[in-house]
Coordinates of C-alpha atoms in Angstrom, one line a residue:
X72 CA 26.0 0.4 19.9
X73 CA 23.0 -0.9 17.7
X74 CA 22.0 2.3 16.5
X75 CA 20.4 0.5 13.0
X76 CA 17.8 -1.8 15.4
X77 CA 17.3 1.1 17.9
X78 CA 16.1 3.2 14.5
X79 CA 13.6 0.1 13.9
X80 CA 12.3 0.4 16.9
X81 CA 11.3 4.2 17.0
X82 CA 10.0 4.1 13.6
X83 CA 7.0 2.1 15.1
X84 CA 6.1 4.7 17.4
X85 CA 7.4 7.7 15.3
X86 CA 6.8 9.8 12.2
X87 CA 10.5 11.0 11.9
X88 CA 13.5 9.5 13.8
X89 CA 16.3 12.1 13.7
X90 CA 20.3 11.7 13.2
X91 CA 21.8 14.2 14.3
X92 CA 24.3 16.0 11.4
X93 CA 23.4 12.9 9.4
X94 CA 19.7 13.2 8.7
X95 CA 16.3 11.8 9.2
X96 CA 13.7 8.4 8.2
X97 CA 10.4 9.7 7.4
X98 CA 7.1 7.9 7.5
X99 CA 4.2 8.5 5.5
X100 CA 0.6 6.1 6.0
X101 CA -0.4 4.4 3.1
X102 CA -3.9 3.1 2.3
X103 CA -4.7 -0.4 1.4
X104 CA -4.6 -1.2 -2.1
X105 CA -6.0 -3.4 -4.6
X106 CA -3.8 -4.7 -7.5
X107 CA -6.4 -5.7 -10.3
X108 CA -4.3 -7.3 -12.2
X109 CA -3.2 -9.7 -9.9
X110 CA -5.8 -10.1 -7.3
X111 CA -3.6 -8.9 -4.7
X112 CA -4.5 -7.0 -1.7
X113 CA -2.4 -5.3 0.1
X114 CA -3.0 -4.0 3.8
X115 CA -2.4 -0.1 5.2
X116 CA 0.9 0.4 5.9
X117 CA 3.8 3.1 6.4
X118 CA 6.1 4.0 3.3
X119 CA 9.7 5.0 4.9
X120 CA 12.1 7.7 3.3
X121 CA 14.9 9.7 4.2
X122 CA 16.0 13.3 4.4
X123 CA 19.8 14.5 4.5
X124 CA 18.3 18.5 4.9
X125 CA 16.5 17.8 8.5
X126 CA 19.7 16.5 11.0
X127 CA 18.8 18.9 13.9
X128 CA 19.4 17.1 16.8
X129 CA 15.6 17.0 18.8
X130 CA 16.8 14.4 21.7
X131 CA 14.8 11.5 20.6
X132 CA 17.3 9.1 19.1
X133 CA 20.0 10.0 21.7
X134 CA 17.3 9.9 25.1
X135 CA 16.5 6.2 23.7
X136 CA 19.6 4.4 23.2
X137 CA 21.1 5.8 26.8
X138 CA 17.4 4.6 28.2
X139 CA 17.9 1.1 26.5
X140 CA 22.0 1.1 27.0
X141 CA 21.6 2.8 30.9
X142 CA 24.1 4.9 29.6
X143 CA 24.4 9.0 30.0
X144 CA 22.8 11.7 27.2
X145 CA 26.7 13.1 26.8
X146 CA 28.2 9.5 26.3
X147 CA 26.3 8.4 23.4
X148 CA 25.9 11.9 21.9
X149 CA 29.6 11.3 21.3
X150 CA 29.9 7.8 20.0
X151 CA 26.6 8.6 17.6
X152 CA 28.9 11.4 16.6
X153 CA 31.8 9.3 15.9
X154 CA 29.6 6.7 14.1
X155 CA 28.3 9.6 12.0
X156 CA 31.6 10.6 10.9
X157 CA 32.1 6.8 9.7
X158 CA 29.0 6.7 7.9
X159 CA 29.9 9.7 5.8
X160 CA 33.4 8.2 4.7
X161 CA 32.2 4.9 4.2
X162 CA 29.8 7.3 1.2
X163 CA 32.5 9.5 0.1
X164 CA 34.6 5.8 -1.1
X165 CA 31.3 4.5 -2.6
X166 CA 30.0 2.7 -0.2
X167 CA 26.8 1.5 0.5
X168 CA 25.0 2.0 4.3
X169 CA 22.4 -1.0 5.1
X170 CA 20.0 -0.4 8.1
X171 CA 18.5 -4.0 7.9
X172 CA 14.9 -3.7 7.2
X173 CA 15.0 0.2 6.7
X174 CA 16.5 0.6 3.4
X175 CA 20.4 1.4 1.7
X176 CA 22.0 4.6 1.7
X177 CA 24.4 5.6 -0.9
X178 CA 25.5 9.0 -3.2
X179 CA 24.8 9.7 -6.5
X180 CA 26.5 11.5 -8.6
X181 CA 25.8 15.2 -7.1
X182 CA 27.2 14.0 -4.2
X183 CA 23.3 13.9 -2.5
X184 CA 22.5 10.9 -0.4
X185 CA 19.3 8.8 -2.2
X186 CA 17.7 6.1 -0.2
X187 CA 15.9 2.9 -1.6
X188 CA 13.4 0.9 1.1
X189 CA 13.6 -2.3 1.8
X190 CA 9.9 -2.8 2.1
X191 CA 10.2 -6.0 4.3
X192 CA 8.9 -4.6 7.6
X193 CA 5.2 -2.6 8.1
X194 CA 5.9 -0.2 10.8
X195 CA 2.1 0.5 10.8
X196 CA 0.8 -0.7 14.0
X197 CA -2.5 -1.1 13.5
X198 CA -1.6 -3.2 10.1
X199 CA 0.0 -5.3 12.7
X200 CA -0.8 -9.7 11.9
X201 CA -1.6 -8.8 8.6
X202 CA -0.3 -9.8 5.3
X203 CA -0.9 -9.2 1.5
X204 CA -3.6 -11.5 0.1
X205 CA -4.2 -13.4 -3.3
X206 CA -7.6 -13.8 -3.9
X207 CA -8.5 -16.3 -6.5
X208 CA -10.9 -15.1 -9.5
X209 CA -14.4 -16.0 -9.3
X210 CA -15.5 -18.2 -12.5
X211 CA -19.1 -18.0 -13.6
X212 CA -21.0 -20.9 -15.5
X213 CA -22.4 -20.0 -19.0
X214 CA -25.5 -21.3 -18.8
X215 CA -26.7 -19.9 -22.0
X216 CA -24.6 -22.3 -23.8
X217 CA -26.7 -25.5 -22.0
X218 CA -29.9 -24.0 -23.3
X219 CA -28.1 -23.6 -27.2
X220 CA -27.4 -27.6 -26.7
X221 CA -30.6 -28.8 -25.3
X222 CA -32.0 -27.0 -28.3
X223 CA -29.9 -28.8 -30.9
X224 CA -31.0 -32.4 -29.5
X225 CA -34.4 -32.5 -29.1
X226 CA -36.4 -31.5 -32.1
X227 CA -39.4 -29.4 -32.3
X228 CA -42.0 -30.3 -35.4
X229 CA -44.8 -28.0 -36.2
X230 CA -47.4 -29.0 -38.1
X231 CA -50.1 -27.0 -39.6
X232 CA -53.8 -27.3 -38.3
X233 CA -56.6 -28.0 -40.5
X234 CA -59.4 -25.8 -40.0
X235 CA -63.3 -26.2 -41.6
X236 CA -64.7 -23.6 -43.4
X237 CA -67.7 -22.6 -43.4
X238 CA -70.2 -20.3 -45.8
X239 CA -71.5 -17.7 -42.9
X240 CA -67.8 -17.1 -41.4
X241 CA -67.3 -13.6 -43.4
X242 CA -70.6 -12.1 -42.6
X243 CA -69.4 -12.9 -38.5
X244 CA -66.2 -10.8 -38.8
X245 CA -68.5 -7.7 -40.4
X246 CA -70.5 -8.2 -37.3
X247 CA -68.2 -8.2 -35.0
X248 CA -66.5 -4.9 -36.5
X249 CA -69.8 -2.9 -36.5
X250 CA -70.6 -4.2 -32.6
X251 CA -66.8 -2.7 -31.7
X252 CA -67.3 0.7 -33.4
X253 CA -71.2 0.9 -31.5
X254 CA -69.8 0.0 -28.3
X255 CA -66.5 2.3 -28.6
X256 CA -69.0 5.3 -29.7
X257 CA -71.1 5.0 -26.4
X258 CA -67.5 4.6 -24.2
X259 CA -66.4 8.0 -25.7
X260 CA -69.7 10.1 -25.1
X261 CA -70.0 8.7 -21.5
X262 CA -66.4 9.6 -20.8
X263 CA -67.3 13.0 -22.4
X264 CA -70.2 13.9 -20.2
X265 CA -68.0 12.5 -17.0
X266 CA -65.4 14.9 -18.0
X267 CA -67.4 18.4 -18.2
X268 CA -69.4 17.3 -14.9
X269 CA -66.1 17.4 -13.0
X270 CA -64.9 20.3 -14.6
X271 CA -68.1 22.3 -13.3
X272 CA -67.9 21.0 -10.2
X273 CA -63.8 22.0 -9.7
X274 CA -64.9 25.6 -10.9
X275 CA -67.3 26.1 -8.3
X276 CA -65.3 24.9 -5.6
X277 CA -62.7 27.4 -6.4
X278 CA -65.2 29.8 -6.8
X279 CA -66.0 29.2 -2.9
X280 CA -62.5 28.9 -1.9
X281 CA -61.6 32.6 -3.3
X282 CA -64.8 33.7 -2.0
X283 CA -64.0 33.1 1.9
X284 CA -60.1 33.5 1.3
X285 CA -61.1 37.4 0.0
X286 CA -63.9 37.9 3.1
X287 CA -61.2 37.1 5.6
X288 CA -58.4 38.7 4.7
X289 CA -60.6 42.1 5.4
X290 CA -60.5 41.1 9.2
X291 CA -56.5 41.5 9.6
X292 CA -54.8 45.0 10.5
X293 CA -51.9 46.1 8.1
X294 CA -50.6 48.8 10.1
X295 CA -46.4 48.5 10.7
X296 CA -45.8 47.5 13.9
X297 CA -43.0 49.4 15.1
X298 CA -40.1 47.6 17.0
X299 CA -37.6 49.4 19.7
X300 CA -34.0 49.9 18.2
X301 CA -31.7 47.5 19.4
X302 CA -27.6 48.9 20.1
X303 CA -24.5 46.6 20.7
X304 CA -21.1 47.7 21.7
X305 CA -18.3 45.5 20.8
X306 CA -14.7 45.6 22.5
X307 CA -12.3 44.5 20.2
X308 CA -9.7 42.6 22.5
X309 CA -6.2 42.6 21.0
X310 CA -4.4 39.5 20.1
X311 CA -1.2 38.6 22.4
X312 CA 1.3 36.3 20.8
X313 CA 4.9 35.2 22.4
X314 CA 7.8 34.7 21.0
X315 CA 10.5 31.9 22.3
X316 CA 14.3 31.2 20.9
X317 CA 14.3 27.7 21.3
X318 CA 17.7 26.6 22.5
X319 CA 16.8 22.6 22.5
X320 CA 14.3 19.8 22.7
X321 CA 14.8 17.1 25.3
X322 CA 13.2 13.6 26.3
X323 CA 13.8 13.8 29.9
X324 CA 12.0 16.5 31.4
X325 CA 15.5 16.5 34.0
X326 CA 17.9 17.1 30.8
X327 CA 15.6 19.9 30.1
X328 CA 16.1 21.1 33.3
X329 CA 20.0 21.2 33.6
X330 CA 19.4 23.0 30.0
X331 CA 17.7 25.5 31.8
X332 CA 20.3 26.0 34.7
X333 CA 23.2 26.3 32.1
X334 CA 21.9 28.7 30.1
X335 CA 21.1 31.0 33.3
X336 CA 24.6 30.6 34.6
X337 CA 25.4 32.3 30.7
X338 CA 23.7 34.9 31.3
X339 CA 20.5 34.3 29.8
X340 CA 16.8 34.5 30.7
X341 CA 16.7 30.7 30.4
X342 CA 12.9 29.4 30.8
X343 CA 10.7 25.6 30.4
X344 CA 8.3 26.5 27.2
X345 CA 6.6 22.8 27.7
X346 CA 6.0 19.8 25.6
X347 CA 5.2 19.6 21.7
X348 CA 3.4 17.4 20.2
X349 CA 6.5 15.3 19.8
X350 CA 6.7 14.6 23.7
X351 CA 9.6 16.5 23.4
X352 CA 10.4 19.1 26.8
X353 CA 11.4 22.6 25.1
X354 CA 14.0 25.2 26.5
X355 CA 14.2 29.0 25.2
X356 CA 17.1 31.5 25.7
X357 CA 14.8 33.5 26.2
X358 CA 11.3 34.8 25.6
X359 CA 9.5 38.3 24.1
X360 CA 6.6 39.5 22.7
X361 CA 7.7 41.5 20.0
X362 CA 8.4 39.4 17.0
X363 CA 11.0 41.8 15.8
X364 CA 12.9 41.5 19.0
X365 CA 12.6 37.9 18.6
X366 CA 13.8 38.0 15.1
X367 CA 16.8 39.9 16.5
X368 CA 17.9 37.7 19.0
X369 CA 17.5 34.6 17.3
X370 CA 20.4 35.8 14.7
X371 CA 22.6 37.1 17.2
X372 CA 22.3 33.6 18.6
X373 CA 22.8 31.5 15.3
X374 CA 26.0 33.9 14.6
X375 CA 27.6 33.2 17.9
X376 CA 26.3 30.4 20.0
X377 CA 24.4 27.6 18.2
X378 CA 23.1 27.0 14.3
X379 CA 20.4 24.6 15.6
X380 CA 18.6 27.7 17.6
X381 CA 14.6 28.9 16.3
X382 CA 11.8 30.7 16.4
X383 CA 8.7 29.2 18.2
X384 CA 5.6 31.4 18.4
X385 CA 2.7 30.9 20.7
X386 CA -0.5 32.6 20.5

């Protein structure tokens, strides 16, 4: 049985991919990333892990190898069982477990099972034809250091201007200076009268505008106006919630059904709950509205019948 390519396979479709009493491959999505150090980008993909605590059995593994190996739900429940019991010997002596492009299992020394990826394989589909890129770095051209050269080989002389002088030349710049303070002098009071003009003008204009603003405000009516009471009666309707012991999850909505008609020939109030949002068919022992009751039932069921029995509760 190629359990180890039939556990590639679901992890592509999958977020968790279940062995039952062994325990489960986890997928998490991963952004894209950008390695600045290197110039490497790297595409969105799915980081895989594992968890020894979660080894309920939900039907998932088991439904797809006996759809792939035409084979029945009972047959290779068994031989995953037996290859189970393998797997944990070959880690009690030391051993290392390799699922090809998943990762290696092995203990440590609590005696817990660590996993290390093997990071060859995206299971993201959507990632899917893409790879991680190198970009080169972009080089620039210093053009400042051109200029600095071009400078150095051609030569710029100044020389000095000769300039005539003449007798009359001072008496000009003290003309010049007495025309700029006259003509700055006549700039400023014209600027001056401009200035109170408009200010005149703005006051009247507000004058006006408060003037009409008071003469109609006398024209509207400030009594209350009085508006009719308005009453609501609200009916507070009670919240309904029910309560299912789920016996078992199953792929096939007709294993979910032979559930369902072995559990009634026990004795109990056997029912379909639906599907989850795993596409997995549900069975209940039974169902109740109390959640106590529930409760109750649920640990006379884990005591006696089945460990992997719990509580689902729909509003």
């Amino acid at each position: 049985m190629r359990t180890e390519q039939y556990i590639e396979e679901l992890l592509y479709r999958y977020n968790c991919v279940v062995i039952p009493e062994f325990g489960a491959f986890l997928t998490q999505k991963k952004s894209a990333e950008l390695d600045e150090a290197t110039n490497t980008f790297t595409p969105p993909t799915k980081i895989v892990s594992f968890n020894q605590q979660v080894n309920s059995n939900d039907g998932l593994l088991i439904t797809y190898i006996a759809t792939a190996e035409k084979s029945t739900f009972e047959e290779v429940l068994e031989a995953l069982t037996k290859e189970v019991e393998h797997w944990k010997r070959m880690l009690k002596l030391g051993q290392r477990i390799k699922f090809a492009s998943v990762g290696e299992l092995f203990l440590n020394e609590d005696q817990k099972i660590q996993f290390i990826p093997a990071n060859q394989v995206n299971y993201l589909t959507t990632s899917f034809g893409l790879s991680t890129v190198v970009a080169s770095p972009v080089t620039r051209e210093v053009l400042k250091e051109e200029v600095v050269a071009l400078e150095e080989e051609v030569p710029f002389i100044i020389t000095p201007e000769k300039r005539k002088t003449t007798t009359f030349r001072p008496y000009l710049k003290y003309a010049a200076i007495a025309l700029l303070a006259i003509s700055t002098g006549l700039t400023g009071l014209r600027y001056y009268n401009t200035t109170v003009a408009i200010q005149e003008i703005a006051q009247q204009d507000a004058q006006e505008q408060i003037s009409r603003t008071i003469q109609e405000a006398t024209f509207f009516d400030t009594t209350p106006l009085e508006l009719p009471s308005l009453s609501l009666d609200i009916i507070a309707k009670p919240a309904t919630q029910e309560h299912y012991v789920i016996a078992g999850a199953f792929r096939v909505q007709k294993n979910a059904n032979r559930k369902i008609e072995v559990l009634k020939k026990q004795g109990y109030n056997a029912l379909y709950v639906g599907v989850n949002k795993y596409g997995l068919h549900q069975v209940a022992y039974a169902s109740f509205s109390d959640a106590n009751e529930g409760l109750k039932f649920l640990q006379k069921i884990k005591s006696g019948v089945s460990s992997d029995a719990w509580l689902l509760s729909v509003k």
